[in-house]
XYZ file of C-alpha atoms in Angstrom:
267
model
C 139.737 90.703 -24.034
C 139.613 86.889 -23.798
C 136.762 85.208 -21.965
C 135.411 81.861 -21.638
C 131.361 81.205 -21.684
C 130.838 78.163 -19.328
C 127.548 77.352 -20.138
C 126.035 77.777 -23.606
C 123.897 76.013 -25.738
C 125.447 75.911 -29.273
C 123.313 73.304 -30.745
C 120.857 76.008 -30.873
C 122.820 78.858 -32.417
C 123.975 79.300 -36.192
C 127.245 79.112 -37.259
C 127.464 82.832 -37.327
C 127.388 82.842 -33.531
C 130.593 80.992 -33.711
C 132.287 83.704 -35.783
C 130.908 86.393 -33.685
C 132.119 84.420 -30.439
C 135.756 84.109 -32.131
C 135.784 87.594 -33.079
C 134.664 88.796 -29.477
C 137.352 86.687 -27.767
C 135.543 84.041 -26.877
C 137.854 81.125 -28.414
C 136.650 78.395 -25.214
C 133.170 77.506 -24.597
C 131.328 73.932 -22.935
C 128.003 73.227 -23.450
C 125.523 71.122 -21.156
C 123.511 68.927 -22.356
C 119.679 70.190 -21.923
C 115.857 70.527 -22.572
C 115.277 71.007 -26.035
C 112.461 72.704 -25.906
C 109.919 69.620 -26.069
C 110.282 66.334 -24.522
C 112.258 63.484 -26.017
C 110.456 60.193 -26.588
C 113.057 57.767 -26.279
C 116.778 57.054 -25.298
C 117.446 56.912 -29.198
C 116.942 60.578 -29.481
C 119.304 61.495 -26.571
C 122.071 59.519 -28.171
C 121.772 61.290 -31.325
C 122.035 64.279 -28.956
C 125.043 63.297 -27.222
C 126.725 62.515 -30.583
C 125.991 66.216 -31.386
C 127.727 67.274 -28.219
C 130.833 65.232 -28.514
C 131.489 64.730 -32.301
C 129.470 67.336 -33.896
C 129.402 70.583 -32.525
C 133.242 70.687 -31.788
C 134.087 70.027 -35.531
C 131.988 73.283 -35.982
C 133.568 75.504 -33.051
C 136.698 74.360 -34.570
C 136.687 75.744 -38.217
C 136.323 78.860 -36.367
C 139.375 78.254 -34.100
C 136.996 77.612 -31.077
C 137.416 74.862 -28.590
C 134.130 73.140 -27.830
C 133.446 70.966 -24.511
C 130.125 69.359 -23.647
C 128.819 68.027 -20.492
C 126.476 64.900 -20.602
C 123.263 64.560 -18.543
C 119.358 64.407 -18.341
C 117.998 67.507 -17.520
C 115.562 67.513 -14.907
C 112.533 68.595 -17.195
C 113.077 65.075 -18.585
C 113.210 63.334 -15.300
C 109.879 62.381 -14.525
C 109.423 59.960 -17.158
C 111.896 56.764 -14.679
C 111.799 54.381 -17.288
C 113.439 56.350 -19.879
C 115.800 57.953 -17.303
C 117.142 54.749 -16.835
C 117.709 54.103 -20.317
C 119.243 57.631 -20.624
C 121.485 57.083 -17.801
C 122.583 53.351 -19.208
C 124.220 54.921 -22.212
C 126.139 58.134 -20.430
C 129.146 56.599 -19.454
C 129.753 56.138 -23.129
C 129.683 59.489 -24.344
C 131.436 60.924 -21.086
C 134.497 58.686 -22.141
C 134.748 61.134 -25.498
C 137.991 63.363 -25.493
C 135.847 66.503 -25.208
C 133.360 65.453 -22.665
C 134.271 66.836 -19.130
C 131.532 65.950 -16.820
C 127.881 65.532 -15.863
C 125.546 68.532 -16.582
C 123.190 70.384 -16.454
C 121.577 68.041 -14.243
C 119.594 69.172 -10.910
C 115.918 69.965 -9.878
C 113.053 71.895 -11.886
C 109.979 71.224 -9.885
C 111.544 69.717 -7.038
C 109.448 66.432 -7.597
C 110.024 63.005 -6.053
C 111.359 61.730 -9.429
C 113.691 64.668 -10.353
C 115.085 64.011 -6.931
C 115.683 60.271 -7.532
C 117.219 60.498 -10.777
C 119.531 63.387 -9.552
C 120.592 60.277 -7.027
C 121.606 58.337 -9.751
C 123.099 61.361 -11.283
C 125.163 61.895 -8.472
C 126.523 58.435 -7.665
C 127.781 58.415 -11.192
C 130.007 61.411 -10.425
C 131.236 59.817 -7.410
C 132.042 56.686 -9.047
C 133.493 58.217 -12.123
C 134.899 60.929 -10.502
C 133.249 63.637 -12.806
C 132.769 67.199 -12.617
C 129.162 68.593 -11.804
C 127.072 71.035 -13.409
C 124.075 71.553 -11.486
C 120.715 73.344 -12.812
C 118.637 74.823 -10.191
C 115.165 75.593 -10.405
C 113.715 79.013 -12.210
C 110.497 79.735 -10.415
C 109.685 80.305 -6.885
C 111.219 77.238 -5.410
C 114.892 77.838 -6.581
C 116.252 78.218 -3.016
C 114.329 75.210 -1.789
C 115.757 72.890 -4.597
C 118.960 75.227 -4.065
C 119.287 73.533 -0.695
C 118.054 70.182 -1.583
C 120.515 69.831 -4.067
C 122.854 71.001 -1.981
C 121.912 68.512 1.035
C 121.798 65.788 -1.449
C 125.628 66.212 -2.431
C 126.921 67.199 0.848
C 125.574 63.464 1.951
C 127.792 62.010 -0.985
C 131.495 62.296 0.580
C 132.982 60.926 -2.558
C 132.035 64.257 -4.263
C 134.009 67.153 -3.432
C 132.084 70.855 -3.181
C 134.973 72.406 -5.565
C 134.544 70.180 -7.980
C 130.496 71.406 -8.817
C 129.492 74.645 -9.882
C 126.019 75.506 -9.165
C 124.095 77.415 -11.680
C 121.473 79.873 -12.524
C 122.353 81.404 -8.765
C 120.525 84.325 -7.651
C 121.377 87.330 -5.069
C 118.799 85.039 -2.398
C 120.856 81.750 -3.116
C 124.555 82.987 -3.765
C 125.643 83.080 -0.025
C 124.430 79.685 0.951
C 126.210 78.162 -2.106
C 129.226 80.052 -1.326
C 129.166 79.349 2.146
C 129.553 75.453 1.294
C 132.134 76.022 -0.954
C 130.545 75.377 -4.234
C 131.471 77.166 -7.233
C 127.998 79.236 -8.509
C 127.199 80.481 -12.014
C 125.042 83.495 -13.014
C 123.029 83.432 -16.238
C 122.705 86.455 -18.133
C 119.214 86.647 -20.272
C 117.878 89.748 -22.055
C 114.408 89.247 -20.669
C 114.544 86.856 -17.781
C 117.493 85.530 -14.957
C 119.781 88.260 -15.068
C 121.332 91.544 -16.717
C 124.902 92.282 -16.935
C 124.286 94.858 -14.858
C 122.942 92.486 -11.860
C 125.417 90.227 -12.320
C 128.232 92.821 -11.796
C 125.994 94.253 -8.531
C 126.713 90.418 -7.569
C 130.443 90.741 -7.923
C 130.750 93.825 -5.835
C 128.537 92.514 -3.013
C 130.225 88.535 -2.786
C 133.551 88.993 -4.695
C 135.008 87.349 -7.552
C 136.040 84.186 -5.753
C 134.179 81.097 -7.239
C 131.829 82.726 -9.499
C 131.533 82.074 -13.206
C 128.955 84.227 -15.668
C 127.174 82.409 -18.561
C 124.891 83.344 -21.415
C 123.715 80.273 -21.415
C 122.509 81.212 -25.287
C 120.023 78.421 -26.423
C 116.722 78.250 -28.856
C 115.109 80.922 -27.194
C 115.441 84.651 -26.249
C 119.485 85.009 -25.567
C 122.439 86.753 -26.606
C 125.638 84.606 -27.463
C 127.706 88.017 -26.497
C 125.999 88.806 -23.241
C 129.265 87.739 -21.329
C 131.161 89.844 -23.057
C 128.806 92.882 -22.545
C 128.784 91.733 -19.084
C 132.179 92.204 -18.884
C 132.161 95.699 -20.601
C 129.724 96.829 -17.611
C 132.481 95.398 -15.372
C 135.176 97.789 -17.288
C 132.263 100.814 -17.700
C 132.387 100.752 -13.598
C 136.016 101.276 -13.684
C 137.145 97.739 -11.909
C 140.557 97.252 -13.228
C 141.676 94.641 -15.691
C 142.747 91.737 -13.394
C 139.959 91.531 -11.933
C 137.686 91.353 -14.695
C 139.953 88.833 -16.226
C 139.538 86.948 -12.982
C 136.100 86.393 -13.489
C 135.593 86.207 -16.961
C 138.809 84.281 -18.108
C 140.744 82.830 -15.015
C 137.770 81.943 -13.124
C 136.089 79.268 -15.501
C 139.688 78.553 -16.293
C 140.235 77.100 -13.272
C 136.826 75.408 -12.165
C 136.727 73.379 -15.919
C 140.584 72.671 -16.192
C 139.862 69.983 -13.098
C 139.005 67.952 -15.753
C 142.125 66.815 -17.199
C 140.766 66.929 -20.467
C 140.658 70.467 -20.840
C 142.505 72.843 -22.816
C 142.211 76.543 -23.506
C 141.418 77.106 -27.308
């Protein structure tokens, strides 16, 4: 089968993982900017990281016939230092102009703090000014519903941002309905020991349908699986869903959302 992983952190994966993706049928990936597992100390560190996302990873992926796209942004985990955030936001346009940069993300909230909200406001202003696609990170903790609602309210207050150009990621059962009802796309993340399992994700598909859903591995430097998208597709097949429905969820949907950026091409 063919599939697209719309959220995977290949900077943290081995080159062998690219081969596994290619053999498995994932020939297109998009990689959001994220937290490295530690707080970076200066804007120069982000400059090097954005260079890695826009130059190094597309070249590494191309060796295996995989099209690699990226998102540029400052993750909420590093948004508490406002002076550093200002410096990072200032260099973002340079990298958003890269041929494989398809939008701003993953940005959003982590602890729903005042500083995180201030930095998200600045990201939303840049999204509106540049008409960029937007990939949203929602809190992983007990404040996920509260944080998701704050984010949606902030976006709705910006009339220049169309909800159909926004993917709100790391959604869970208690946030999916409100995200869909407000016209946004939503992402489900598969992690072996946290977030969602393939079984739980397909339960969500059966409850909420196949419209505006993108399922991703978010594979990174922690316990995660770059092939989890394929394992989730197999769970949908095992339950007897027709092939066209599986293709809709794992290929057509991410293609439709990402193709709203004219730079995006299928690998």
